[in-house]
Each structure stands twice: as C-alpha cells, then as structure tokens.
Amino acid sequence: MSSLCHRICYRWSSLRIIGLVWSSKQEIKVVPVASYSLQSRFGLDARQCLLTQKLWMLKRSDLSSSASSLPPSKEDGNGYRFTESCILLNTGHNYGKTELPCVVKDVQSGELDVPPHSPFDELSEEEALQIEASPSLPPTSFTLCDYVDQSETLTKLVLLGVDLSKLERRPNVANMLLRLDFNRDVKERLLFLKDIGVDDHLLGAFLTSNPFILTEDVENLRMRIQYLQSKKFSKEAISRMVSGAPYLLNFSVERLDNRLAFYQRELRLNVQKTRDLVTRLPKLLTGSLEPVKENLKVCRIELGFRDNEIQHMVISVPKLLLASKKKLTRLFDYLHNTMGIPHHLITKFPQVFNAKFLRIKDRHLFLEHLGRAQYDPTQPNYVSLDKLVATPDEVFCVEIAKGTLLDFEAFQKTL
C-alpha cells in the first residue's frame, strides 16, 4: 500500500486522493489515506477533480454497490486488489494503466463544493491588497515593548501594573516572561495571591519586585502558607508579610523555619514576640542575615547595650536590625558622648535611631544656644528625646525652645 501511494505521488502532482476502496471476495470498505498532489495526465482541471471527505463517509451498502461497478483489476497473490475510489484505478502492480474518474461529470455538474484556491494560484492586485500580514516578531531586541502587542502574557501583566522597563534590565527575566503562557503559568498564581490576601492594586508592584514567583510550583506555595498557619500566624499577618516581602513565598519551609529560630535564639524572644517581630518587618525573613548579625554585635560591643536593652529596642524598632552600621554608631556617639544622654534613656526611646542626624544636631545646637539643652529628667526644663525628634519645627520652636520658627531658621543659616 505504501509502495503504491509512493509511486503515485512521484508520478503525478495536482489531484487530491481522499480514500482508497479496498476490496476482496469477502468485504469491501473505504480506507482513508493521506492527501497527495497529483496532476491528471488527461489535462483535467484539478479543482474539478477534487473530492471532499464525503466520498469515503458513504454507507457500507453504497460502497458495495459502487465498488461492483468499478473496472476489474489484477489481483495480487493474496486475492486482494487495491482500487482508487472513483478517481484512479491502479490494480495490483499495474501502475501505468489509469482510467478516467467516474465522478468527473458529477463534479462538473456542480454537485460537489469547489475547494478554495490553491496557494500556487496567481492573485489579482485587488486580492493581494486585501491580505493583511501581521508584523513578524523580532528575533532579538533590547526591550520588551517590541513583544507586548503579540504576547497575551505581557499585555495582561502591563494591565496589572507590572513595570516591564524594570524587569527587562534584570538578567534572564525578559526571556522567562516571553516563555510564559498566561492561562497555564500566570493565572493560577495570581488567583493564589488574591486568596491569601494580596490586594489587587499591589499585584503589579509585587510581580515587578518578584517575577520569579510565576515559575514556582503552586503546591510548594501552598505548603509554605500552611507552614505559617501552623506557626499561628493569622490570615492578616500572612497577607501583610507576603505583601511586604514579595520573596517570602520563594523560600522553602526549612529556610523559613531556620530564620524564625535564629531571631528567637539571638534576641531571646518568646514565640509570640517572634511572630510580632517578623510580621512588622517581614524582610527579616527574606533579607541577608549578615547585617543583622553585624548590628547585634555593634549594639553589644561598640555601643555597650545589654541584651535586655537590645531586645526592647528591637521589638520597638525592628528596622534597627537592618540599619546602617555607620548611621547607628554616628547617632549613638552624638547622643551619648555629645549630648550626654545615658543608655537607659536611649533605650526608652529607640525611635531616635530612625531620625536624621542633622535634625538632631540642629535642634540640639539651637537649644544649647538658648540655654535649654537639658536632657536629665530629674532637672527642670527637661527635654525628652521624643519631643526633640518627633515634633514638627513649629511645635518644637514654640513649646520646647520658647522661640519662633524665624529664629530657628536664622540660626540654621549660621551653622
């Protein structure tokens, strides 16, 4: 059979064979075959000789009656013969003898639908102008903008608020996004983020910060959420942590457990205080531990705070663990050595480490200029660190310095 089809394909070039009638003494049936291009040696128009698939979907009874009217062909050694269904009658090994199709008259009479034009037909100018060719994608590009119109994934990410200009600067991220299918890779993960409480207006910023979550297995993401729930984190706390630290869900359960154990051990916190600490600053779970270890050493050794004082300051101001070492030492040196504020007063108001150094310096010098730089709570005109750092300039000048804002601004010009 394959040899017959191969030879027919080789010799002819423009007629489509829809099926073969396979007959024997016992039964007759139609065997569908692949479409081949043949060219009629009798000069017939190929369009008129094309058969639709209706020919080989005839009923068995119709096939038997139609096959009986076919010209006889030479039988092979097994008593079978292969006959082309009303198109080409090649029997046995007699490939050279071909008879006219018996359905040409039916095709010419218009009973069969005429198929569309061949791709090799010449087109008129009007037909050519009606063809709309979509622009091809560039094989290489320096920006994702060239692919947004043709990529459903990129288009919908832009609608979510994802900043592609930031992502395309990161190594391998652009190629990763182009390979993603929105329905297969993105949609399920977006629904997962919404289920755990990430707000819609935060999805764009979330994916801009962490596009790699689109490649994480959803089952692994669920396991990490289940771990946090097993540690008694509330749904609101988990939502806040994931929104505040987009890479949190990229961490394995083992790594998350090691981070929680580290803060509980180093700061000597109980379980509840450990949960509160990482909930307020979830980046403690995803950031590097090196600056945390360095700041703890600085507070103990260089600044001279005791462990209970460090614990109190960290619970009040978690950012203290991630602050710059240079900023910590500079502020403490000015507060303790220049202004004369002892450790226990700094411990009561650790928010002072969040303030700007120049703000503290300018206000202290202005109070010192007015003779009101008193930071001892046992003395009159005591100025607390809270009032010194947290109050606006107008309130500071009137209530603490007992002056005016113009006086303070004029003094700042002399510094």
mmCIF file of C-alpha atoms in Angstrom:
data_model
loop_
_atom_site.group_PDB
_atom_site.id
_atom_site.type_symbol
_atom_site.label_atom_id
_atom_site.label_comp_id
_atom_site.label_asym_id
_atom_site.label_seq_id
_atom_site.Cartn_x
_atom_site.Cartn_y
_atom_site.Cartn_z
ATOM 1 C CA MET A 1 0.000 0.000 0.000
ATOM 2 C CA SER A 2 2.736 2.418 0.904
ATOM 3 C CA SER A 3 4.612 1.490 -2.265
ATOM 4 C CA LEU A 4 1.534 2.237 -4.373
ATOM 5 C CA CYS A 5 0.998 5.650 -2.741
ATOM 6 C CA HIS A 6 4.674 6.479 -3.060
ATOM 7 C CA ARG A 7 4.723 5.795 -6.795
ATOM 8 C CA ILE A 8 1.512 7.704 -7.414
ATOM 9 C CA CYS A 9 2.896 10.728 -5.545
ATOM 10 C CA TYR A 10 6.089 10.594 -7.554
ATOM 11 C CA ARG A 11 4.418 10.491 -10.967
ATOM 12 C CA TRP A 12 1.509 12.892 -10.559
ATOM 13 C CA SER A 13 1.201 16.325 -8.978
ATOM 14 C CA SER A 14 -2.226 18.048 -8.587
ATOM 15 C CA LEU A 15 -5.153 15.727 -7.795
ATOM 16 C CA ARG A 16 -6.209 15.025 -4.184
ATOM 17 C CA ILE A 17 -6.904 11.403 -3.252
ATOM 18 C CA ILE A 18 -9.416 11.204 -0.446
ATOM 19 C CA GLY A 19 -9.746 7.455 0.010
ATOM 20 C CA LEU A 20 -8.976 4.012 -1.337
ATOM 21 C CA VAL A 21 -11.508 1.266 -1.829
ATOM 22 C CA TRP A 22 -10.063 -1.987 -0.542
ATOM 23 C CA SER A 23 -11.928 -4.959 -1.872
ATOM 24 C CA SER A 24 -11.734 -8.693 -1.518
ATOM 25 C CA LYS A 25 -14.083 -11.536 -2.109
ATOM 26 C CA GLN A 26 -15.474 -11.249 1.391
ATOM 27 C CA GLU A 27 -15.867 -7.475 2.021
ATOM 28 C CA ILE A 28 -15.397 -4.029 0.593
ATOM 29 C CA LYS A 29 -14.557 -0.918 2.638
ATOM 30 C CA VAL A 30 -13.003 2.506 2.283
ATOM 31 C CA VAL A 31 -9.567 3.084 3.796
ATOM 32 C CA PRO A 32 -8.744 6.828 4.305
ATOM 33 C CA VAL A 33 -5.316 7.820 3.149
ATOM 34 C CA ALA A 34 -3.219 10.965 3.241
ATOM 35 C CA SER A 35 -3.814 13.704 0.657
ATOM 36 C CA TYR A 36 -1.447 13.640 -2.258
ATOM 37 C CA SER A 37 -0.949 16.144 -5.074
ATOM 38 C CA LEU A 38 -1.362 14.600 -8.471
ATOM 39 C CA GLN A 39 -1.660 16.037 -11.933
ATOM 40 C CA SER A 40 -4.075 14.410 -14.343
ATOM 41 C CA ARG A 41 -2.437 13.131 -17.457
ATOM 42 C CA PHE A 42 -5.665 13.912 -19.307
ATOM 43 C CA GLY A 43 -5.377 17.677 -18.799
ATOM 44 C CA LEU A 44 -8.376 17.996 -16.491
ATOM 45 C CA ASP A 45 -8.690 20.973 -14.142
ATOM 46 C CA ALA A 46 -7.572 19.870 -10.673
ATOM 47 C CA ARG A 47 -10.331 21.871 -8.962
ATOM 48 C CA GLN A 48 -12.996 19.891 -10.786
ATOM 49 C CA CYS A 49 -11.431 16.593 -9.807
ATOM 50 C CA LEU A 50 -11.084 17.267 -6.083
ATOM 51 C CA LEU A 51 -13.246 15.155 -3.842
ATOM 52 C CA THR A 52 -14.495 16.100 -0.424
ATOM 53 C CA GLN A 53 -14.394 13.775 2.507
ATOM 54 C CA LYS A 54 -17.995 12.888 1.854
ATOM 55 C CA LEU A 55 -16.841 10.270 -0.661
ATOM 56 C CA TRP A 56 -15.299 7.996 1.959
ATOM 57 C CA MET A 57 -18.009 8.591 4.570
ATOM 58 C CA LEU A 58 -20.618 6.776 2.421
ATOM 59 C CA LYS A 59 -22.620 3.966 3.899
ATOM 60 C CA ARG A 60 -21.320 0.418 3.550
ATOM 61 C CA SER A 61 -24.184 -0.546 1.288
ATOM 62 C CA ASP A 62 -23.461 2.324 -1.083
ATOM 63 C CA LEU A 63 -19.811 1.360 -1.171
ATOM 64 C CA SER A 64 -20.623 -2.208 -2.080
ATOM 65 C CA SER A 65 -22.866 -1.177 -4.961
ATOM 66 C CA SER A 66 -20.425 1.421 -6.263
ATOM 67 C CA ALA A 67 -17.453 -0.909 -5.961
ATOM 68 C CA SER A 68 -19.181 -3.549 -8.023
ATOM 69 C CA SER A 69 -19.315 -1.168 -10.984
ATOM 70 C CA LEU A 70 -15.578 -0.470 -10.915
ATOM 71 C CA PRO A 71 -13.463 -1.862 -13.719
ATOM 72 C CA PRO A 72 -11.746 -5.118 -12.837
ATOM 73 C CA SER A 73 -8.121 -5.095 -11.783
ATOM 74 C CA LYS A 74 -5.458 -7.671 -11.477
ATOM 75 C CA GLU A 75 -5.399 -9.496 -8.201
ATOM 76 C CA ASP A 76 -2.224 -9.970 -6.219
ATOM 77 C CA GLY A 77 -1.058 -13.206 -4.757
ATOM 78 C CA ASN A 78 -3.430 -12.955 -1.770
ATOM 79 C CA GLY A 79 -6.534 -12.406 -3.839
ATOM 80 C CA TYR A 80 -6.880 -8.736 -2.878
ATOM 81 C CA ARG A 81 -6.927 -5.716 -5.136
ATOM 82 C CA PHE A 82 -6.460 -2.006 -4.464
ATOM 83 C CA THR A 83 -8.689 0.371 -6.405
ATOM 84 C CA GLU A 84 -8.795 4.147 -6.177
ATOM 85 C CA SER A 85 -12.229 5.347 -5.204
ATOM 86 C CA CYS A 86 -13.769 6.655 -8.436
ATOM 87 C CA ILE A 87 -10.625 8.617 -9.237
ATOM 88 C CA LEU A 88 -7.675 6.427 -10.120
ATOM 89 C CA LEU A 89 -7.839 2.730 -10.845
ATOM 90 C CA ASN A 90 -4.441 1.149 -10.244
ATOM 91 C CA THR A 91 -4.759 -2.538 -9.637
ATOM 92 C CA GLY A 92 -2.175 -4.966 -8.391
ATOM 93 C CA HIS A 93 1.158 -3.988 -9.880
ATOM 94 C CA ASN A 94 -0.316 -2.377 -12.982
ATOM 95 C CA TYR A 95 0.572 1.235 -12.089
ATOM 96 C CA GLY A 96 0.691 2.542 -15.656
ATOM 97 C CA LYS A 97 -2.942 1.918 -16.594
ATOM 98 C CA THR A 98 -5.287 4.648 -15.462
ATOM 99 C CA GLU A 99 -8.917 5.265 -16.316
ATOM 100 C CA LEU A 100 -10.971 8.428 -16.230
ATOM 101 C CA PRO A 101 -12.752 9.089 -12.962
ATOM 102 C CA CYS A 102 -16.344 8.129 -12.834
ATOM 103 C CA VAL A 103 -17.330 11.204 -10.817
ATOM 104 C CA VAL A 104 -15.965 13.895 -13.146
ATOM 105 C CA LYS A 105 -19.411 14.513 -14.572
ATOM 106 C CA ASP A 106 -20.838 14.918 -11.100
ATOM 107 C CA VAL A 107 -18.094 17.406 -10.193
ATOM 108 C CA GLN A 108 -18.668 19.356 -13.410
ATOM 109 C CA SER A 109 -22.378 19.446 -12.801
ATOM 110 C CA GLY A 110 -21.771 21.287 -9.523
ATOM 111 C CA GLU A 111 -22.911 18.619 -7.059
ATOM 112 C CA LEU A 112 -19.632 18.906 -5.084
ATOM 113 C CA ASP A 113 -18.356 22.045 -3.414
ATOM 114 C CA VAL A 114 -15.379 23.660 -5.088
ATOM 115 C CA PRO A 115 -12.497 23.993 -2.603
ATOM 116 C CA PRO A 116 -10.600 27.262 -2.091
ATOM 117 C CA HIS A 117 -7.886 28.375 -4.451
ATOM 118 C CA SER A 118 -4.562 26.658 -4.474
ATOM 119 C CA PRO A 119 -1.719 28.559 -2.793
ATOM 120 C CA PHE A 120 0.073 28.472 -6.124
ATOM 121 C CA ASP A 121 -2.661 30.369 -7.981
ATOM 122 C CA GLU A 122 -1.907 33.892 -9.113
ATOM 123 C CA LEU A 123 -3.716 36.654 -7.218
ATOM 124 C CA SER A 124 -5.062 39.828 -8.685
ATOM 125 C CA GLU A 125 -3.942 43.175 -7.341
ATOM 126 C CA GLU A 126 -7.259 43.685 -5.548
ATOM 127 C CA GLU A 127 -6.987 40.309 -3.811
ATOM 128 C CA ALA A 128 -3.384 40.992 -2.860
ATOM 129 C CA LEU A 129 -4.321 44.334 -1.296
ATOM 130 C CA GLN A 130 -6.938 42.623 0.865
ATOM 131 C CA ILE A 131 -4.355 40.367 2.514
ATOM 132 C CA GLU A 132 -3.393 41.567 5.993
ATOM 133 C CA ALA A 133 0.025 40.388 7.110
ATOM 134 C CA SER A 134 0.804 40.723 10.814
ATOM 135 C CA PRO A 135 4.288 42.068 11.593
ATOM 136 C CA SER A 136 6.792 39.402 12.474
ATOM 137 C CA LEU A 137 8.398 39.331 15.914
ATOM 138 C CA PRO A 138 11.996 40.499 16.010
ATOM 139 C CA PRO A 139 14.392 37.625 16.723
ATOM 140 C CA THR A 140 16.337 39.828 19.143
ATOM 141 C CA SER A 141 15.501 43.048 20.934
ATOM 142 C CA PHE A 142 16.742 45.250 23.752
ATOM 143 C CA THR A 143 13.254 45.920 25.115
ATOM 144 C CA LEU A 144 10.075 44.006 25.868
ATOM 145 C CA CYS A 145 7.989 46.722 24.212
ATOM 146 C CA ASP A 146 8.504 45.029 20.834
ATOM 147 C CA TYR A 147 6.644 41.943 22.080
ATOM 148 C CA VAL A 148 3.790 43.405 24.133
ATOM 149 C CA ASP A 149 1.259 43.599 21.275
ATOM 150 C CA GLN A 150 1.866 39.980 20.225
ATOM 151 C CA SER A 151 2.156 38.453 23.727
ATOM 152 C CA GLU A 152 -1.009 37.916 25.756
ATOM 153 C CA THR A 153 1.063 37.413 28.896
ATOM 154 C CA LEU A 154 2.948 40.705 28.579
ATOM 155 C CA THR A 155 -0.227 42.593 27.671
ATOM 156 C CA LYS A 156 -2.085 41.424 30.774
ATOM 157 C CA LEU A 157 0.936 41.996 33.021
ATOM 158 C CA VAL A 158 1.046 45.605 31.846
ATOM 159 C CA LEU A 159 -2.668 45.961 32.629
ATOM 160 C CA LEU A 160 -1.945 44.679 36.146
ATOM 161 C CA GLY A 161 0.620 47.439 36.616
ATOM 162 C CA VAL A 162 3.840 45.473 36.146
ATOM 163 C CA ASP A 163 6.779 47.724 35.197
ATOM 164 C CA LEU A 164 8.400 45.893 32.278
ATOM 165 C CA SER A 165 11.115 48.550 31.995
ATOM 166 C CA LYS A 166 12.487 47.404 35.347
ATOM 167 C CA LEU A 167 12.144 43.705 34.628
ATOM 168 C CA GLU A 168 13.942 43.825 31.275
ATOM 169 C CA ARG A 169 17.071 45.171 32.989
ATOM 170 C CA ARG A 170 17.333 42.078 35.164
ATOM 171 C CA PRO A 171 19.247 39.066 33.806
ATOM 172 C CA ASN A 172 17.145 36.330 32.161
ATOM 173 C CA VAL A 173 13.833 37.810 33.319
ATOM 174 C CA ALA A 174 12.743 39.049 29.881
ATOM 175 C CA ASN A 175 13.298 35.644 28.267
ATOM 176 C CA MET A 176 11.462 33.968 31.129
ATOM 177 C CA LEU A 177 8.399 36.199 30.697
ATOM 178 C CA LEU A 178 8.262 35.573 26.938
ATOM 179 C CA ARG A 179 8.114 31.817 27.533
ATOM 180 C CA LEU A 180 5.200 32.038 29.965
ATOM 181 C CA ASP A 181 1.633 31.256 28.973
ATOM 182 C CA PHE A 182 -0.889 33.393 30.812
ATOM 183 C CA ASN A 183 -3.545 30.731 31.318
ATOM 184 C CA ARG A 184 -1.056 27.974 32.144
ATOM 185 C CA ASP A 185 1.586 29.825 34.212
ATOM 186 C CA VAL A 186 0.252 33.191 35.396
ATOM 187 C CA LYS A 187 -3.471 32.950 36.026
ATOM 188 C CA GLU A 188 -3.369 30.278 38.745
ATOM 189 C CA ARG A 189 -0.627 32.078 40.679
ATOM 190 C CA LEU A 190 -2.462 35.390 40.548
ATOM 191 C CA LEU A 191 -5.570 33.727 41.959
ATOM 192 C CA PHE A 192 -3.425 32.164 44.680
ATOM 193 C CA LEU A 193 -2.027 35.579 45.675
ATOM 194 C CA LYS A 194 -5.540 37.001 45.850
ATOM 195 C CA ASP A 195 -6.693 34.087 48.004
ATOM 196 C CA ILE A 196 -4.011 34.768 50.622
ATOM 197 C CA GLY A 197 -4.969 38.450 50.795
ATOM 198 C CA VAL A 198 -2.698 40.384 48.429
ATOM 199 C CA ASP A 199 -4.667 43.441 47.283
ATOM 200 C CA ASP A 200 -5.372 43.940 43.591
ATOM 201 C CA HIS A 201 -3.572 47.284 43.471
ATOM 202 C CA LEU A 202 -0.444 45.652 44.899
ATOM 203 C CA LEU A 203 -0.184 42.823 42.341
ATOM 204 C CA GLY A 204 1.696 44.957 39.806
ATOM 205 C CA ALA A 205 4.325 46.083 42.318
ATOM 206 C CA PHE A 206 4.522 42.553 43.718
ATOM 207 C CA LEU A 207 5.293 40.959 40.328
ATOM 208 C CA THR A 208 7.677 43.782 39.423
ATOM 209 C CA SER A 209 9.650 43.004 42.547
ATOM 210 C CA ASN A 210 9.394 39.204 42.297
ATOM 211 C CA PRO A 211 8.556 37.894 38.794
ATOM 212 C CA PHE A 212 10.080 34.524 39.699
ATOM 213 C CA ILE A 213 7.002 33.559 41.680
ATOM 214 C CA LEU A 214 5.386 32.864 38.285
ATOM 215 C CA THR A 215 7.726 29.876 37.929
ATOM 216 C CA GLU A 216 7.153 28.494 41.435
ATOM 217 C CA ASP A 217 5.078 25.349 41.796
ATOM 218 C CA VAL A 218 1.667 26.160 43.251
ATOM 219 C CA GLU A 219 1.778 23.159 45.572
ATOM 220 C CA ASN A 220 5.039 24.435 47.084
ATOM 221 C CA LEU A 221 3.453 27.854 47.599
ATOM 222 C CA ARG A 222 0.533 26.270 49.435
ATOM 223 C CA MET A 223 2.899 24.263 51.639
ATOM 224 C CA ARG A 224 4.674 27.460 52.739
ATOM 225 C CA ILE A 225 1.395 29.138 53.605
ATOM 226 C CA GLN A 226 0.342 26.067 55.560
ATOM 227 C CA TYR A 227 3.620 26.216 57.488
ATOM 228 C CA LEU A 228 2.995 29.832 58.504
ATOM 229 C CA GLN A 229 -0.520 28.912 59.560
ATOM 230 C CA SER A 230 0.879 26.061 61.669
ATOM 231 C CA LYS A 231 3.043 28.644 63.458
ATOM 232 C CA LYS A 232 -0.137 30.530 64.450
ATOM 233 C CA PHE A 233 0.263 33.415 62.027
ATOM 234 C CA SER A 234 -3.138 34.945 61.340
ATOM 235 C CA LYS A 235 -4.503 35.437 57.824
ATOM 236 C CA GLU A 236 -3.996 39.196 58.136
ATOM 237 C CA ALA A 237 -0.413 38.682 59.292
ATOM 238 C CA ILE A 238 0.342 36.351 56.364
ATOM 239 C CA SER A 239 -1.171 38.827 53.910
ATOM 240 C CA ARG A 240 0.917 41.649 55.355
ATOM 241 C CA MET A 241 4.093 39.561 55.319
ATOM 242 C CA VAL A 242 3.675 38.399 51.715
ATOM 243 C CA SER A 243 2.826 41.916 50.523
ATOM 244 C CA GLY A 244 5.727 43.459 52.429
ATOM 245 C CA ALA A 245 8.276 40.813 51.415
ATOM 246 C CA PRO A 246 7.437 39.524 47.899
ATOM 247 C CA TYR A 247 10.216 36.910 48.002
ATOM 248 C CA LEU A 248 8.846 35.303 51.159
ATOM 249 C CA LEU A 249 6.994 32.566 49.263
ATOM 250 C CA ASN A 250 10.110 31.696 47.273
ATOM 251 C CA PHE A 251 11.737 30.425 50.476
ATOM 252 C CA SER A 252 11.407 26.778 51.361
ATOM 253 C CA VAL A 253 9.736 25.666 54.574
ATOM 254 C CA GLU A 254 13.091 24.640 56.028
ATOM 255 C CA ARG A 255 14.600 28.046 55.351
ATOM 256 C CA LEU A 256 11.653 29.893 56.877
ATOM 257 C CA ASP A 257 11.871 27.707 59.958
ATOM 258 C CA ASN A 258 15.607 28.412 60.326
ATOM 259 C CA ARG A 259 15.019 32.167 60.110
ATOM 260 C CA LEU A 260 12.367 32.155 62.803
ATOM 261 C CA ALA A 261 14.574 30.038 65.035
ATOM 262 C CA PHE A 262 17.515 32.432 64.514
ATOM 263 C CA TYR A 263 15.639 35.523 65.764
ATOM 264 C CA GLN A 264 14.084 33.651 68.629
ATOM 265 C CA ARG A 265 17.507 32.392 69.738
ATOM 266 C CA GLU A 266 19.605 35.535 69.165
ATOM 267 C CA LEU A 267 17.138 38.003 70.684
ATOM 268 C CA ARG A 268 15.874 35.580 73.355
ATOM 269 C CA LEU A 269 12.266 36.163 72.387
ATOM 270 C CA ASN A 270 9.243 34.021 73.072
ATOM 271 C CA VAL A 271 7.086 32.654 70.259
ATOM 272 C CA GLN A 272 4.542 35.488 70.325
ATOM 273 C CA LYS A 273 7.175 38.247 70.230
ATOM 274 C CA THR A 274 8.981 36.468 67.411
ATOM 275 C CA ARG A 275 5.757 36.405 65.376
ATOM 276 C CA ASP A 276 5.147 40.084 66.065
ATOM 277 C CA LEU A 277 8.699 40.984 65.063
ATOM 278 C CA VAL A 278 8.643 39.306 61.640
ATOM 279 C CA THR A 279 5.074 40.428 60.988
ATOM 280 C CA ARG A 280 6.052 44.061 61.439
ATOM 281 C CA LEU A 281 9.199 43.670 59.347
ATOM 282 C CA PRO A 282 8.851 40.570 57.103
ATOM 283 C CA LYS A 283 12.060 41.453 55.260
ATOM 284 C CA LEU A 284 13.851 39.975 58.248
ATOM 285 C CA LEU A 285 12.858 36.571 56.840
ATOM 286 C CA THR A 286 13.974 37.241 53.264
ATOM 287 C CA GLY A 287 16.989 39.528 53.636
ATOM 288 C CA SER A 288 20.555 38.594 54.369
ATOM 289 C CA LEU A 289 21.433 37.695 57.939
ATOM 290 C CA GLU A 290 24.868 39.292 57.775
ATOM 291 C CA PRO A 291 23.762 42.906 58.519
ATOM 292 C CA VAL A 292 21.555 41.582 61.336
ATOM 293 C CA LYS A 293 24.444 39.748 62.952
ATOM 294 C CA GLU A 294 26.714 42.774 62.459
ATOM 295 C CA ASN A 295 24.254 45.197 64.081
ATOM 296 C CA LEU A 296 23.742 42.909 67.056
ATOM 297 C CA LYS A 297 27.497 42.829 67.593
ATOM 298 C CA VAL A 298 27.705 46.611 67.257
ATOM 299 C CA CYS A 299 24.970 47.148 69.842
ATOM 300 C CA ARG A 300 26.582 44.745 72.300
ATOM 301 C CA ILE A 301 30.254 45.519 71.877
ATOM 302 C CA GLU A 302 30.670 49.042 70.436
ATOM 303 C CA LEU A 303 27.577 50.760 71.831
ATOM 304 C CA GLY A 304 27.542 48.889 75.137
ATOM 305 C CA PHE A 305 23.858 47.922 75.363
ATOM 306 C CA ARG A 306 22.826 44.912 77.420
ATOM 307 C CA ASP A 307 20.844 42.026 75.942
ATOM 308 C CA ASN A 308 17.554 43.061 77.557
ATOM 309 C CA GLU A 309 18.027 46.622 76.276
ATOM 310 C CA ILE A 310 18.711 45.345 72.751
ATOM 311 C CA GLN A 311 15.624 43.154 72.939
ATOM 312 C CA HIS A 312 13.448 46.103 73.977
ATOM 313 C CA MET A 313 14.825 48.375 71.238
ATOM 314 C CA VAL A 314 14.416 45.755 68.521
ATOM 315 C CA ILE A 315 10.823 44.981 69.484
ATOM 316 C CA SER A 316 10.026 48.705 69.399
ATOM 317 C CA VAL A 317 12.035 49.468 66.230
ATOM 318 C CA PRO A 318 12.637 46.326 64.131
ATOM 319 C CA LYS A 319 14.419 48.395 61.481
ATOM 320 C CA LEU A 320 17.270 48.723 63.943
ATOM 321 C CA LEU A 321 18.425 45.269 62.834
ATOM 322 C CA LEU A 322 18.711 46.370 59.197
ATOM 323 C CA ALA A 323 20.034 49.885 59.739
ATOM 324 C CA SER A 324 23.418 51.018 58.505
ATOM 325 C CA LYS A 325 26.228 50.383 60.935
ATOM 326 C CA LYS A 326 27.662 53.810 60.169
ATOM 327 C CA LYS A 327 24.364 55.507 60.978
ATOM 328 C CA LEU A 328 23.971 53.636 64.270
ATOM 329 C CA THR A 329 27.437 54.469 65.527
ATOM 330 C CA ARG A 330 27.235 58.111 64.409
ATOM 331 C CA LEU A 331 23.880 58.747 66.078
ATOM 332 C CA PHE A 332 24.825 56.963 69.278
ATOM 333 C CA ASP A 333 28.119 58.831 69.502
ATOM 334 C CA TYR A 334 26.376 62.186 69.214
ATOM 335 C CA LEU A 335 23.540 61.297 71.593
ATOM 336 C CA HIS A 336 25.682 59.654 74.248
ATOM 337 C CA ASN A 337 29.011 61.485 74.065
ATOM 338 C CA THR A 338 27.996 64.967 72.859
ATOM 339 C CA MET A 339 24.512 65.395 74.305
ATOM 340 C CA GLY A 340 25.263 63.261 77.395
ATOM 341 C CA ILE A 341 22.206 61.017 77.153
ATOM 342 C CA PRO A 342 22.700 57.700 79.025
ATOM 343 C CA HIS A 343 21.895 54.212 77.718
ATOM 344 C CA HIS A 344 18.669 53.726 79.640
ATOM 345 C CA LEU A 345 17.132 56.925 78.221
ATOM 346 C CA ILE A 346 18.079 55.939 74.680
ATOM 347 C CA THR A 347 16.530 52.508 75.341
ATOM 348 C CA LYS A 348 13.230 54.137 76.340
ATOM 349 C CA PHE A 349 13.018 55.949 73.022
ATOM 350 C CA PRO A 350 14.834 53.823 70.394
ATOM 351 C CA GLN A 351 12.929 55.673 67.620
ATOM 352 C CA VAL A 352 15.747 58.170 67.811
ATOM 353 C CA PHE A 353 17.770 55.823 65.599
ATOM 354 C CA ASN A 354 15.237 56.415 62.822
ATOM 355 C CA ALA A 355 15.775 60.183 62.895
ATOM 356 C CA LYS A 356 18.131 62.126 60.648
ATOM 357 C CA PHE A 357 21.437 63.085 62.159
ATOM 358 C CA LEU A 358 21.250 66.750 61.015
ATOM 359 C CA ARG A 359 17.775 67.155 62.503
ATOM 360 C CA ILE A 360 19.034 66.098 65.927
ATOM 361 C CA LYS A 361 22.210 68.165 65.647
ATOM 362 C CA ASP A 362 20.462 71.397 64.536
ATOM 363 C CA ARG A 363 17.839 71.231 67.276
ATOM 364 C CA HIS A 364 20.373 70.401 69.996
ATOM 365 C CA LEU A 365 22.604 73.307 68.992
ATOM 366 C CA PHE A 366 19.619 75.674 68.931
ATOM 367 C CA LEU A 367 18.562 74.577 72.441
ATOM 368 C CA GLU A 368 22.141 74.865 73.605
ATOM 369 C CA HIS A 369 22.271 78.383 72.132
ATOM 370 C CA LEU A 370 19.152 79.301 74.132
ATOM 371 C CA GLY A 371 20.362 77.540 77.293
ATOM 372 C CA ARG A 372 17.610 74.948 77.204
ATOM 373 C CA ALA A 373 19.566 71.801 76.311
ATOM 374 C CA GLN A 374 18.501 69.840 79.371
ATOM 375 C CA TYR A 375 18.090 66.074 78.898
ATOM 376 C CA ASP A 376 18.156 64.952 82.531
ATOM 377 C CA PRO A 377 14.622 64.002 83.644
ATOM 378 C CA THR A 378 15.434 64.975 87.224
ATOM 379 C CA GLN A 379 16.189 68.592 86.253
ATOM 380 C CA PRO A 380 13.770 71.428 85.371
ATOM 381 C CA ASN A 381 13.080 72.236 81.677
ATOM 382 C CA TYR A 382 13.692 68.600 80.804
ATOM 383 C CA VAL A 383 13.555 67.858 77.047
ATOM 384 C CA SER A 384 12.751 64.276 76.183
ATOM 385 C CA LEU A 385 14.123 62.575 73.103
ATOM 386 C CA ASP A 386 10.568 62.076 71.904
ATOM 387 C CA LYS A 387 9.883 65.806 71.834
ATOM 388 C CA LEU A 388 13.327 66.578 70.476
ATOM 389 C CA VAL A 389 12.992 64.290 67.458
ATOM 390 C CA ALA A 390 9.311 63.685 66.712
ATOM 391 C CA THR A 391 7.690 67.113 66.944
ATOM 392 C CA PRO A 392 7.334 69.409 63.889
ATOM 393 C CA ASP A 393 9.529 72.517 63.648
ATOM 394 C CA GLU A 394 6.707 74.918 64.594
ATOM 395 C CA VAL A 395 5.825 72.961 67.756
ATOM 396 C CA PHE A 396 9.471 72.475 68.677
ATOM 397 C CA CYS A 397 10.242 76.199 68.386
ATOM 398 C CA VAL A 398 7.199 77.402 70.349
ATOM 399 C CA GLU A 399 6.722 74.751 73.063
ATOM 400 C CA ILE A 400 10.255 73.454 73.641
ATOM 401 C CA ALA A 401 12.669 76.193 72.551
ATOM 402 C CA LYS A 402 10.249 79.002 73.592
ATOM 403 C CA GLY A 403 11.075 80.910 70.429
ATOM 404 C CA THR A 404 9.850 81.364 66.894
ATOM 405 C CA LEU A 405 10.335 79.481 63.663
ATOM 406 C CA LEU A 406 12.065 82.507 62.153
ATOM 407 C CA ASP A 407 14.614 82.483 64.964
ATOM 408 C CA PHE A 408 15.334 78.791 64.342
ATOM 409 C CA GLU A 409 15.700 79.280 60.584
ATOM 410 C CA ALA A 410 18.006 82.252 61.126
ATOM 411 C CA PHE A 411 20.129 80.185 63.500
ATOM 412 C CA GLN A 412 20.382 77.338 60.982
ATOM 413 C CA LYS A 413 21.879 79.769 58.462
ATOM 414 C CA THR A 414 24.773 80.413 60.855
ATOM 415 C CA LEU A 415 25.732 76.748 61.076
#
